[in-house]
Short mmCIF file of C-alpha atoms and ligand atoms in Angstrom, two decimals:
data_model
loop_
_atom_site.label_atom_id
_atom_site.label_comp_id
_atom_site.label_asym_id
_atom_site.label_seq_id
_atom_site.Cartn_x
_atom_site.Cartn_y
_atom_site.Cartn_z
CA UNK A 1444 179.66 39.34 73.45
CA UNK A 1445 181.31 39.93 70.50
CA UNK A 1446 179.31 36.41 68.51
CA UNK A 1447 176.22 37.90 69.52
CA UNK A 1448 176.96 41.63 68.20
CA UNK A 1449 177.62 40.05 65.13
CA UNK A 1450 174.89 38.19 65.04
CA UNK A 1451 173.29 41.27 65.70
CA UNK A 1452 175.26 43.28 63.08
CA UNK A 1453 173.84 41.27 60.47
CA UNK A 1454 170.72 40.79 61.71
CA UNK A 1455 169.84 44.83 61.16
CA UNK A 1456 172.02 44.71 57.59
CA UNK A 1457 169.34 42.23 56.32
CA UNK A 1458 166.67 44.94 57.89
CA UNK A 1459 167.90 47.76 56.60
CA UNK A 1460 168.88 45.55 52.99
CA UNK A 1461 164.70 43.52 53.08
CA UNK A 1462 163.99 47.75 53.58
CA UNK A 1463 165.84 49.45 50.69
CA UNK A 1464 163.15 48.89 48.13
CA UNK A 1465 165.21 48.04 45.00
CA UNK A 1466 167.52 44.80 47.25
CA UNK A 1467 163.87 43.56 47.24
CA UNK A 1468 163.69 42.29 43.65
CA UNK A 1469 165.28 38.78 43.03
CA UNK A 1470 166.70 40.04 39.69
CA UNK A 1471 168.42 43.14 41.25
CA UNK A 1472 170.00 40.96 43.65
CA UNK A 1473 171.73 38.04 40.65
CA UNK A 1474 172.73 41.19 39.13
CA UNK A 1475 174.64 42.18 42.19
CA UNK A 1476 175.92 38.93 42.90
CA UNK A 1477 176.71 38.46 39.75
CA UNK A 1478 179.34 41.67 39.13
CA UNK A 1479 180.12 41.40 43.02
CA UNK A 1480 181.72 37.93 42.03
CA UNK A 1481 182.76 39.04 38.63
CA UNK A 1482 184.84 42.06 40.19
CA UNK A 1483 186.83 40.23 42.78
CA UNK A 1484 188.65 38.24 40.99
CA UNK A 1485 188.89 41.58 38.40
CA UNK A 1486 190.27 43.72 40.87
CA UNK A 1487 191.97 41.80 43.00
CA UNK A 1488 194.04 40.18 39.88
CA UNK A 1489 194.62 43.54 38.94
CA UNK A 1490 196.40 44.87 42.45
CA UNK A 1491 198.67 41.93 42.72
CA UNK A 1492 199.82 41.56 39.13
CA UNK A 1493 201.64 44.91 39.34
CA UNK A 1494 202.89 44.36 43.46
CA UNK A 1495 204.70 41.61 42.16
CA UNK A 1496 205.65 43.20 39.13
CA UNK A 1497 207.31 46.10 41.52
CA UNK A 1498 208.64 43.03 44.06
CA UNK A 1499 209.96 42.03 40.83
CA UNK A 1500 211.33 44.53 38.92
CA UNK A 1501 213.29 46.03 42.55
CA UNK A 1502 214.41 43.15 43.16
CA UNK A 1503 216.10 42.84 39.95
CA UNK A 1504 217.37 46.02 38.99
CA UNK A 1505 219.05 45.78 43.15
CA UNK A 1506 220.65 42.77 41.88
CA UNK A 1507 222.16 44.19 39.63
CA UNK A 1508 223.53 47.06 40.44
CA UNK A 1509 225.07 44.96 43.27
CA UNK A 1510 226.80 42.97 40.98
CA UNK A 1511 227.77 46.42 39.01
CA UNK A 1512 229.35 47.49 42.51
CA UNK A 1513 231.27 44.45 42.77
CA UNK A 1514 233.13 44.47 39.75
CA UNK A 1515 233.78 48.18 40.34
CA UNK A 1516 234.93 47.66 44.07
CA UNK A 1517 237.38 45.52 43.01
CA UNK A 1518 238.74 48.75 40.43
CA UNK A 1519 238.62 51.11 43.03
CA UNK A 1520 241.15 48.70 45.33
CA UNK A 1521 243.37 47.53 42.00
CA UNK A 1522 243.44 51.77 41.43
CA UNK A 1523 244.18 52.92 45.08
CA UNK A 1524 241.54 55.10 44.00
CA UNK A 1525 241.05 55.58 47.76
CA UNK A 1526 243.93 57.41 48.45
CA UNK A 1527 244.26 59.05 44.74
CA UNK A 1528 240.73 60.08 43.14
CA UNK A 1529 242.73 61.01 39.95
CA UNK A 1530 241.95 57.73 38.35
CA UNK A 1531 240.31 58.77 34.70
CA UNK A 1532 239.43 55.05 34.12
CA UNK A 1533 237.53 54.79 37.46
CA UNK A 1534 236.28 58.38 37.43
CA UNK A 1535 234.53 57.06 34.13
CA UNK A 1536 233.60 53.55 34.93
CA UNK A 1537 231.87 56.32 38.18
CA UNK A 1538 230.06 58.48 35.38
CA UNK A 1539 228.22 56.00 33.07
CA UNK A 1540 227.47 53.69 36.65
CA UNK A 1541 225.44 57.15 37.83
CA UNK A 1542 224.34 57.90 34.55
CA UNK A 1543 223.10 54.62 33.62
CA UNK A 1544 221.31 53.99 37.12
CA UNK A 1545 220.31 57.75 37.29
CA UNK A 1546 221.75 57.95 40.00
CA UNK A 1547 224.28 59.02 43.16
CA UNK A 1548 227.28 57.43 44.23
CA UNK A 1549 229.81 58.04 46.97
CA UNK A 1550 232.69 56.83 47.44
CA UNK A 1551 233.14 56.84 51.56
CA UNK A 1552 237.49 55.49 53.10
CA UNK A 1553 237.42 53.65 57.08
CA UNK A 1554 237.68 57.41 57.77
CA UNK A 1555 234.28 57.97 56.54
CA UNK A 1556 235.47 60.55 54.90
CA UNK A 1557 233.72 61.37 50.98
CA UNK A 1558 236.64 61.08 48.95
CA UNK A 1559 234.30 60.94 45.38
CA UNK A 1560 230.53 61.51 45.17
CA UNK A 1561 229.35 61.85 41.54
CA UNK A 1562 227.20 64.55 42.50
CA UNK A 1563 230.50 66.37 43.32
CA UNK A 1564 228.29 68.48 46.34
CA UNK A 1565 229.88 66.44 49.49
CA UNK A 1566 233.36 66.09 48.58
CA UNK A 1567 235.99 65.63 51.83
CA UNK A 1568 233.18 65.67 53.88
CA UNK A 1569 231.89 63.44 56.37
CA UNK A 1570 229.10 60.61 56.50
CA UNK A 1571 227.81 60.20 59.60
CA UNK A 1572 224.99 56.97 58.58
CA UNK A 1573 224.13 53.68 60.13
CA UNK A 1574 224.31 52.16 57.44
CA UNK A 1575 227.78 53.02 56.14
CA UNK A 1576 229.17 53.26 59.96
CA UNK A 1577 228.23 49.03 59.16
CA UNK A 1578 228.91 48.81 55.81
CA UNK A 1579 233.06 49.86 56.94
CA UNK A 1580 232.07 47.01 59.04
CA UNK A 1581 231.21 44.33 56.43
CA UNK A 1582 227.98 44.54 56.13
CA UNK A 1583 226.66 45.55 52.58
CA UNK A 1584 222.34 46.91 53.49
CA UNK A 1585 219.52 47.53 50.53
CA UNK A 1586 217.21 49.80 51.08
CA UNK A 1587 213.76 50.51 48.69
CA UNK A 1588 211.75 54.01 49.37
CA UNK A 1589 209.29 53.63 47.53
CA UNK A 1590 207.29 56.75 47.97
CA UNK A 1591 210.23 58.95 46.78
CA UNK A 1592 211.04 56.87 43.48
CA UNK A 1593 214.92 55.09 44.34
CA UNK A 1594 216.85 52.07 45.64
CA UNK A 1595 219.65 53.22 48.98
CA UNK A 1596 222.61 50.60 48.35
CA UNK A 1597 225.84 50.47 50.52
CA UNK A 1598 228.40 48.29 49.32
CA UNK A 1599 231.57 47.74 51.65
CA UNK A 1600 234.81 48.39 49.26
CA UNK A 1601 237.23 45.08 50.53
CA UNK A 1602 240.73 43.78 49.67
CA UNK A 1603 241.99 40.70 50.31
CA UNK A 1604 245.53 40.60 52.23
CA UNK A 1605 247.37 37.28 53.21
CA UNK A 1606 248.97 37.55 56.88
CA UNK A 1607 251.59 39.46 57.68
CA UNK A 1608 250.70 41.44 54.33
CA UNK A 1609 252.88 39.81 51.90
CA UNK A 1610 251.36 38.32 49.06
CA UNK A 1611 251.93 34.83 48.59
CA UNK A 1612 249.92 31.87 49.40
CA UNK A 1613 245.60 32.07 48.94
CA UNK A 1614 245.71 30.01 52.73
CA UNK A 1615 245.03 32.60 55.73
CA UNK A 1616 243.74 35.30 52.99
CA UNK A 1617 241.20 37.53 54.55
CA UNK A 1618 239.38 40.51 53.69
CA UNK A 1619 239.50 43.69 54.61
CA UNK A 1620 237.10 46.42 54.46
CA UNK A 1621 238.96 49.31 52.99
CA UNK A 1622 235.90 51.54 52.08
CA UNK A 1623 231.95 51.67 51.62
CA UNK A 1624 230.29 52.71 48.39
CA UNK A 1625 226.33 54.51 49.13
CA UNK A 1626 224.73 54.15 45.96
CA UNK A 1627 221.12 55.42 45.34
CA UNK A 1628 219.26 54.93 42.25
CA UNK A 1629 216.52 56.28 40.75
CA UNK A 1630 213.10 54.26 40.22
CA UNK A 1631 211.31 56.11 37.90
CA UNK A 1632 211.70 53.25 34.69
CA UNK A 1633 209.67 51.13 36.87
CA UNK A 1634 207.66 53.18 38.38
CA UNK A 1635 206.98 53.84 34.68
CA UNK A 1636 206.50 50.93 33.45
CA UNK A 1637 204.30 50.45 35.77
CA UNK A 1638 202.14 53.59 35.34
CA UNK A 1639 201.68 51.76 31.68
CA UNK A 1640 200.88 48.43 32.96
CA UNK A 1641 198.46 50.46 34.99
CA UNK A 1642 196.58 51.85 32.38
CA UNK A 1643 196.35 48.88 30.56
CA UNK A 1644 195.09 46.74 33.25
CA UNK A 1645 192.62 49.82 33.66
CA UNK A 1646 191.65 49.60 29.71
CA UNK A 1647 191.02 45.83 30.34
CA UNK A 1648 189.17 46.15 33.21
CA UNK A 1649 186.87 48.65 32.09
CA UNK A 1650 186.15 46.01 29.29
CA UNK A 1651 185.46 43.69 31.05
CA UNK A 1652 183.96 45.20 33.92
CA UNK A 1653 181.41 46.29 30.61
CA UNK A 1654 181.02 42.81 29.62
CA UNK A 1655 180.32 41.49 32.79
CA UNK A 1656 177.46 43.28 33.35
CA UNK A 1657 175.97 43.00 29.83
CA UNK A 1658 176.47 39.04 30.74
CA UNK A 1659 175.30 39.90 34.87
CA UNK A 1660 172.08 41.70 32.95
CA UNK A 1661 171.44 38.61 30.30
CA UNK A 1662 172.11 36.25 33.24
CA UNK A 1663 170.06 37.94 35.63
CA UNK A 1664 167.16 38.53 32.74
CA UNK A 1665 167.36 34.27 32.24
CA UNK A 1666 166.85 32.93 35.19
CA UNK A 1667 163.90 35.79 36.10
CA UNK A 1668 161.98 34.51 32.92
CA UNK A 1669 160.65 31.38 34.25
CA UNK A 1670 159.37 32.89 37.62
CA UNK A 1671 157.61 35.96 34.96
CA UNK A 1672 156.17 32.63 32.82
CA UNK A 1673 154.85 31.21 35.77
CA UNK A 1674 153.53 35.03 37.48
CA UNK A 1675 152.28 35.25 34.22
CA UNK A 1676 150.24 31.56 34.77
CA UNK A 1677 149.06 32.84 37.61
CA UNK A 1678 147.35 36.07 37.00
CA UNK A 1679 145.65 33.97 34.34
CA UNK A 1680 144.81 31.09 36.49
CA UNK A 1681 143.21 33.50 38.45
CA UNK A 1682 141.34 35.95 36.09
CA UNK A 1683 139.62 32.70 34.48
CA UNK A 1684 140.14 30.50 37.25
CA UNK A 1685 141.00 28.36 34.75
CA UNK A 1686 141.34 24.18 35.51
CA UNK A 1687 144.50 24.04 33.44
CA UNK A 1688 146.90 22.84 35.40
CA UNK A 1689 149.95 25.67 35.46
CA UNK A 1690 152.70 24.00 34.20
CA UNK A 1691 156.41 26.13 33.82
CA UNK A 1692 158.98 23.19 33.19
CA UNK A 1693 161.83 25.30 32.49
CA UNK A 1694 163.54 24.53 36.40
CA UNK A 1695 162.56 22.58 38.49
CA UNK A 1696 161.74 24.80 40.50
CA UNK A 1697 159.12 26.42 38.94
CA UNK A 1698 157.70 23.26 38.10
CA UNK A 1699 157.28 22.79 42.09
CA UNK A 1700 155.63 25.86 42.89
CA UNK A 1701 153.03 25.15 39.49
CA UNK A 1702 152.99 21.57 40.97
CA UNK A 1703 152.09 23.54 45.02
CA UNK A 1704 149.59 25.33 42.91
CA UNK A 1705 148.13 22.43 41.25
CA UNK A 1706 147.47 20.66 44.65
CA UNK A 1707 146.06 23.75 46.04
CA UNK A 1708 144.17 24.28 42.99
CA UNK A 1709 142.81 21.16 43.43
CA UNK A 1710 142.21 21.41 46.97
CA UNK A 1711 139.93 24.01 46.54
CA UNK A 1712 137.83 22.93 43.12
CA UNK A 1713 137.59 19.74 45.57
CA UNK A 1714 135.86 21.81 48.42
CA UNK A 1715 134.21 23.92 45.93
CA UNK A 1716 133.01 21.15 44.05
CA UNK A 1717 131.51 19.25 47.38
CA UNK A 1718 130.01 22.56 48.82
CA UNK A 1719 127.43 23.25 45.85
CA UNK A 1720 126.98 19.09 46.24
CA UNK A 1721 126.12 20.01 49.32
CA UNK A 1722 123.85 23.50 48.64
CA UNK A 1723 122.43 21.82 46.05
CA UNK A 1724 121.22 18.90 48.83
CA UNK A 1725 120.01 21.02 51.11
CA UNK A 1726 118.35 22.78 48.76
CA UNK A 1727 116.50 19.24 47.61
CA UNK A 1728 116.54 18.38 51.46
CA UNK A 1729 114.07 21.43 52.11
CA UNK A 1730 112.60 21.49 49.54
CA UNK A 1731 110.38 18.87 49.67
CA UNK A 1732 108.48 18.46 52.08
CA UNK A 1733 107.30 21.78 50.66
CA UNK A 1734 106.52 20.48 47.73
CA UNK A 1735 104.60 17.49 49.79
CA UNK A 1736 102.71 20.71 51.69
CA UNK A 1737 102.04 22.73 48.55
CA UNK A 1738 100.43 19.33 47.27
CA UNK A 1739 98.93 18.29 50.27
CA UNK A 1740 97.55 22.23 50.28
CA UNK A 1741 96.78 22.32 46.91
CA UNK A 1742 94.72 19.12 46.60
CA UNK A 1743 92.41 20.20 49.52
CA UNK A 1744 92.07 23.81 48.48
CA UNK A 1745 90.80 22.20 44.35
CA UNK A 1746 87.65 20.19 46.63
CA UNK A 1747 84.88 21.68 47.83
CA UNK A 1748 82.58 20.80 50.42
CA UNK A 1749 85.80 18.68 51.33
CA UNK A 1750 84.52 16.51 54.58
CA UNK A 1751 86.65 17.19 57.63
CA UNK A 1752 88.06 13.56 57.83
CA UNK A 1753 89.82 14.72 54.75
CA UNK A 1754 90.56 17.70 56.39
CA UNK A 1755 92.29 15.79 59.15
CA UNK A 1756 93.73 13.84 57.15
CA UNK A 1757 95.19 16.02 55.00
CA UNK A 1758 96.40 18.53 57.83
CA UNK A 1759 97.81 15.83 59.85
CA UNK A 1760 100.50 14.57 56.72
CA UNK A 1761 100.87 18.80 56.11
CA UNK A 1762 101.98 18.78 60.39
CA UNK A 1763 104.50 15.19 59.27
CA UNK A 1764 105.96 17.62 56.68
CA UNK A 1765 107.01 20.60 59.02
CA UNK A 1766 108.20 18.44 61.97
CA UNK A 1767 110.85 16.97 59.00
CA UNK A 1768 111.33 20.30 58.18
CA UNK A 1769 112.29 21.22 61.43
CA UNK A 1770 114.53 18.23 61.97
CA UNK A 1771 116.89 18.98 58.74
CA UNK A 1772 116.86 22.29 59.68
CA UNK A 1773 117.85 21.41 63.09
CA UNK A 1774 120.05 18.65 61.84
CA UNK A 1775 121.54 21.22 59.37
CA UNK A 1776 122.62 23.98 62.75
CA UNK A 1777 124.11 21.32 64.24
CA UNK A 1778 126.18 19.50 61.33
CA UNK A 1779 127.57 23.33 61.03
CA UNK A 1780 128.60 23.68 65.08
CA UNK A 1781 130.39 20.27 64.29
CA UNK A 1782 132.39 22.46 61.72
CA UNK A 1783 133.03 24.58 64.09
CA UNK A 1784 136.78 25.08 65.79
CA UNK A 1785 137.38 22.73 68.54
CA UNK A 1786 137.13 25.99 70.59
CA UNK A 1787 133.44 25.28 70.61
CA UNK A 1788 133.73 22.62 72.96
CA UNK A 1789 132.65 22.77 76.26
CA UNK A 1790 133.99 20.30 78.18
CA UNK A 1791 132.97 19.33 81.65
CA UNK A 1792 133.06 15.78 83.75
CA UNK A 1793 130.33 13.62 82.54
CA UNK A 1794 129.21 10.27 83.95
CA UNK A 1795 129.03 8.38 80.82
CA UNK A 1796 127.10 5.26 82.33
CA UNK A 1797 124.33 8.08 83.55
CA UNK A 1798 124.08 10.21 79.81
CA UNK A 1799 123.67 6.56 78.10
CA UNK A 1800 120.97 5.11 80.37
CA UNK A 1801 119.42 8.91 80.15
CA UNK A 1802 119.38 8.49 76.43
CA UNK A 1803 118.47 5.30 76.59
CA UNK A 1804 115.23 6.15 78.61
CA UNK A 1805 114.21 8.60 76.55
CA UNK A 1806 114.72 6.48 73.45
CA UNK A 1807 112.92 3.17 74.73
CA UNK A 1808 109.21 4.02 73.34
CA UNK A 1809 110.25 4.36 69.98
CA UNK A 1810 112.41 1.33 70.46
CA UNK A 1811 108.65 -0.81 71.81
CA UNK A 1812 107.13 1.24 69.04
CA UNK A 1813 108.77 -1.18 66.69
CA UNK A 1814 108.88 -3.93 68.76
CA UNK A 1815 112.59 -3.96 69.73
CA UNK A 1816 113.79 -5.03 72.59
CA UNK A 1817 117.12 -2.23 74.03
CA UNK A 1818 119.66 -4.15 76.35
CA UNK A 1819 122.21 -1.66 77.78
CA UNK A 1820 125.26 -3.22 79.58
CA UNK A 1821 128.33 -1.79 81.66
CA UNK A 1822 131.25 -3.22 82.57
CA UNK A 1823 132.52 -0.82 85.13
CA UNK A 1824 131.75 2.91 85.96
CA UNK A 1825 133.09 5.60 83.59
CA UNK A 1826 133.37 9.66 83.68
CA UNK A 1827 135.11 10.81 80.92
CA UNK A 1828 136.25 15.28 80.53
CA UNK A 1829 133.52 15.48 77.01
CA UNK A 1830 131.10 17.93 75.36
CA UNK A 1831 127.66 16.25 76.90
CA UNK A 1832 125.43 17.67 74.25
CA UNK A 1833 127.52 16.49 71.51
CA UNK A 1834 128.17 12.85 72.77
CA UNK A 1835 124.35 12.73 73.55
CA UNK A 1836 123.97 13.20 69.85
CA UNK A 1837 126.67 10.96 69.03
CA UNK A 1838 124.38 8.41 71.47
CA UNK A 1839 121.45 8.69 70.66
CA UNK A 1840 122.66 8.56 66.82
CA UNK A 1841 123.88 5.51 67.13
CA UNK A 1842 121.06 3.87 68.76
CA UNK A 1843 118.13 5.67 66.80
CA UNK A 1844 119.75 4.45 63.74
CA UNK A 1845 119.96 1.35 65.09
CA UNK A 1846 116.36 0.50 66.11
CA UNK A 1847 115.19 2.59 63.01
CA UNK A 1848 116.73 0.21 60.58
CA UNK A 1849 116.17 -2.76 62.96
CA UNK A 1850 113.70 -5.84 62.28
CA UNK A 1851 110.89 -6.86 63.92
CA UNK A 1852 111.23 -8.67 67.26
CA UNK A 1853 114.99 -7.24 67.06
CA UNK A 1854 117.47 -6.05 69.43
CA UNK A 1855 119.75 -3.40 70.42
CA UNK A 1856 122.76 -3.56 72.76
CA UNK A 1857 124.99 -1.10 73.83
CA UNK A 1858 127.91 -1.89 75.84
CA UNK A 1859 130.31 0.67 78.13
CA UNK A 1860 133.14 -0.57 78.59
CA UNK A 1861 136.40 1.91 79.37
CA UNK A 1862 140.40 1.47 79.93
CA UNK A 1863 143.04 4.15 81.59
CA UNK A 1864 143.15 5.73 78.20
CA UNK A 1865 139.91 5.44 76.74
CA UNK A 1866 136.35 4.34 76.88
CA UNK A 1867 134.32 2.66 74.23
CA UNK A 1868 130.43 2.29 73.74
CA UNK A 1869 129.35 -0.25 71.30
CA UNK A 1870 125.79 -0.24 69.42
CA UNK A 1871 124.78 -3.53 67.86
CA UNK A 1872 121.76 -3.98 65.90
CA UNK A 1873 120.04 -7.57 64.86
CA UNK A 1874 119.06 -4.34 61.59
CA UNK A 1875 119.11 -5.03 58.35
CA UNK A 1876 122.60 -3.99 57.65
CA UNK A 1877 124.72 -1.74 55.35
CA UNK A 1878 125.80 -3.43 52.01
CA UNK A 1879 128.82 -3.19 51.84
CA UNK A 1880 130.01 -1.00 48.99
CA UNK A 1881 128.04 1.42 51.11
CA UNK A 1882 129.98 1.02 54.18
CA UNK A 1883 132.51 3.53 53.53
CA UNK A 1884 129.88 6.56 51.77
CA UNK A 1885 127.31 6.20 55.68
CA UNK A 1886 129.22 8.89 56.84
CA UNK A 1887 128.58 11.55 54.01
CA UNK A 1888 126.30 14.62 54.79
CA UNK A 1889 122.83 13.66 53.27
CA UNK A 1890 123.97 9.97 52.28
CA UNK A 1891 121.69 7.48 53.10
CA UNK A 1892 121.66 3.58 51.78
CA UNK A 1893 117.65 3.36 50.46
CA UNK A 1894 116.20 7.06 50.39
CA UNK A 1895 113.03 6.14 50.21
CA UNK A 1896 113.49 3.79 53.56
CA UNK A 1897 115.40 6.08 55.43
CA UNK A 1898 112.36 9.07 54.95
CA UNK A 1899 109.99 6.82 55.44
CA UNK A 1900 111.46 6.36 58.89
CA UNK A 1901 112.13 10.49 59.32
CA UNK A 1902 115.90 10.06 58.35
CA UNK A 1903 117.92 13.10 57.01
CA UNK A 1904 121.04 11.77 56.51
CA UNK A 1905 123.07 13.84 58.35
CA UNK A 1906 123.12 12.21 61.67
CA UNK A 1907 126.34 10.19 61.02
CA UNK A 1908 128.17 13.13 59.69
CA UNK A 1909 127.17 14.34 62.56
CA UNK A 1910 128.16 11.49 64.95
CA UNK A 1911 131.37 11.26 63.03
CA UNK A 1912 131.62 15.40 63.56
CA UNK A 1913 131.50 15.29 67.30
CA UNK A 1914 134.34 11.98 67.45
CA UNK A 1915 136.19 13.32 65.99
CA UNK A 1916 136.28 17.07 67.87
CA UNK A 1917 137.24 14.95 70.95
CA UNK A 1918 139.85 12.86 69.17
CA UNK A 1919 138.29 10.15 69.51
CA UNK A 1920 137.43 7.21 66.63
CA UNK A 1921 134.67 5.13 64.89
CA UNK A 1922 134.55 1.38 63.31
CA UNK A 1923 131.87 0.25 61.88
CA UNK A 1924 130.74 -3.58 60.67
CA UNK A 1925 128.07 -5.15 59.35
CA UNK A 1926 126.75 -8.15 57.35
CA UNK A 1927 123.01 -7.67 55.34
CA UNK A 1928 120.50 -8.80 56.70
CA UNK A 1929 122.48 -9.88 60.42
CA UNK A 1930 123.20 -6.27 61.83
CA UNK A 1931 125.53 -3.31 62.33
CA UNK A 1932 128.04 -2.99 65.12
CA UNK A 1933 129.64 1.03 65.41
CA UNK A 1934 132.24 1.21 67.78
CA UNK A 1935 133.52 4.11 69.19
CA UNK A 1936 136.93 5.20 71.24
CA UNK A 1937 136.81 8.14 73.24
CA UNK A 1938 139.33 10.06 75.19
CA UNK A 1939 138.70 9.88 78.83
CA UNK A 1940 140.53 13.28 79.41
CA UNK A 1941 140.94 16.22 76.78
CA UNK A 1942 143.25 16.19 75.10
CA UNK A 1943 143.47 20.01 73.17
CA UNK A 1944 145.60 20.54 69.55
P1 ADP B 1153 119.60 8.94 58.35
O1 ADP B 1153 119.17 9.96 59.35
O2 ADP B 1153 119.59 9.01 57.38
O3 ADP B 1153 119.57 7.61 58.93
P2 ADP B 1153 122.53 9.17 59.40
O4 ADP B 1153 123.40 9.94 58.19
O5 ADP B 1153 122.30 8.47 60.37
O6 ADP B 1153 120.96 9.34 58.43
O7 ADP B 1153 123.05 7.16 58.36
C1 ADP B 1153 122.99 6.94 57.05
C2 ADP B 1153 122.62 6.18 56.26
O8 ADP B 1153 123.57 4.78 57.61
C3 ADP B 1153 121.30 5.66 56.76
O9 ADP B 1153 120.03 6.21 55.97
C4 ADP B 1153 120.79 4.07 56.45
O10 ADP B 1153 120.97 3.52 55.04
C5 ADP B 1153 122.50 3.44 57.04
N1 ADP B 1153 122.66 3.40 58.09
C6 ADP B 1153 122.56 3.81 59.63
N2 ADP B 1153 123.11 3.39 60.56
C7 ADP B 1153 122.51 2.27 60.78
C8 ADP B 1153 122.47 0.82 60.90
N3 ADP B 1153 122.45 1.13 62.34
N4 ADP B 1153 121.64 -0.62 60.32
C9 ADP B 1153 121.70 -0.36 58.95
N5 ADP B 1153 121.87 1.11 58.14
C10 ADP B 1153 122.35 2.11 59.01
#
């Protein structure tokens, strides 16, 4: 629960920070991080040094006073001061001690009566304090009161006595508490030193802070500089659409950004080139039949009294060109449809055997016209989830090509088979074959191995591009094997059930 609320608080904080506009700047973030990283050790060091000094100074002062008081306690016993406070020596010693430590010394006897007070205000009064009572029992204590600026100490006044009160023999001697000393010493001098130290530390801190600020500003500027350079280079590329690759080698990160942008630029260029090439190819292909028609029409118009047979002949040529123009436009429209997303697929369960048979029946007259034998073999019954219109285009394009690019008395063999995952359609022919160096290009739009022959037999160079696109939309594959003058075999593999991306 606590962890969750912690994460929630961090997310909220991040959200708040991202909303503060000036914190969105990388420069400000770097500046703040450097400032914080520089200032934290500075401030904590100042605090630690002052604390340490205070602790050491108080402890030194305490042990110093303790030593002095122990000596004094011995003198008090020697001069029987607890019984008679008239001793000049002790009184001088006491006043010296109290002025030395800017404090107050009280001598208290075993009856808790104050026999001497260096302030002279509490003499003969009874002192009832826990520390003094404990001190009479032999316990010494010290206490540092920081707020009021003094150290308070209680030291027992002890006398060493022999058992039975005699003076002789060290053995069996014991310490007897005769009274207590209560001392409060001022710590003003320690505080004054600390104030001076604190002031010095503050001055040094301010100097260090200014230095850190300058260094942070310079470092932030230096770190941001490569990014500013890459932004400028990108702006330049965008303004002029320059072909020069972007290169900012100041740091690895900007190099990576430059490389990534160059890759995008390269891809854009390839797409742009291919678009331009496609547009020029389309224009050329569409222009050719129109040019032929214009030539035919012009030559008819240029002649007077043209016989009706010539008219008919020319008009049938013009009709042929119109048919060709129509085919190109239809193929282009099919290709444009294929370029759309897979969402445009109209998937349904289709009996592939029936579909192939239907296409074969439709193409048989063309095959007969060219004296090409059309054979169909099906290894099993195949039903697949496909877009019927697009798969029809695939099969008819391949079979039509096999008929078109065949030889006289040639054959085309279509074989259908399937496993548990794919159905395989093989279209083999005994035709002219495809040269090895052209095999990789046959799927390109408007590519034809022999332009004039293809044109003669009504090819547009778009058939295989449409075929490949349709197969890829179904997540299938197409493979070709060919030998010039021997024949070509296309193998198509398509999943039985459509797998969306
Ligand atoms: P086209 O409309 O010209 O037939 P395609 O894209 O269908 O265009 O085919 C591209 C080229 O590939 C054809 O021009 C032809 O040179 C070659 N090709 C396609 N199929 C065959 C085949 N079965 N045998 C020989 N060459 C073929």
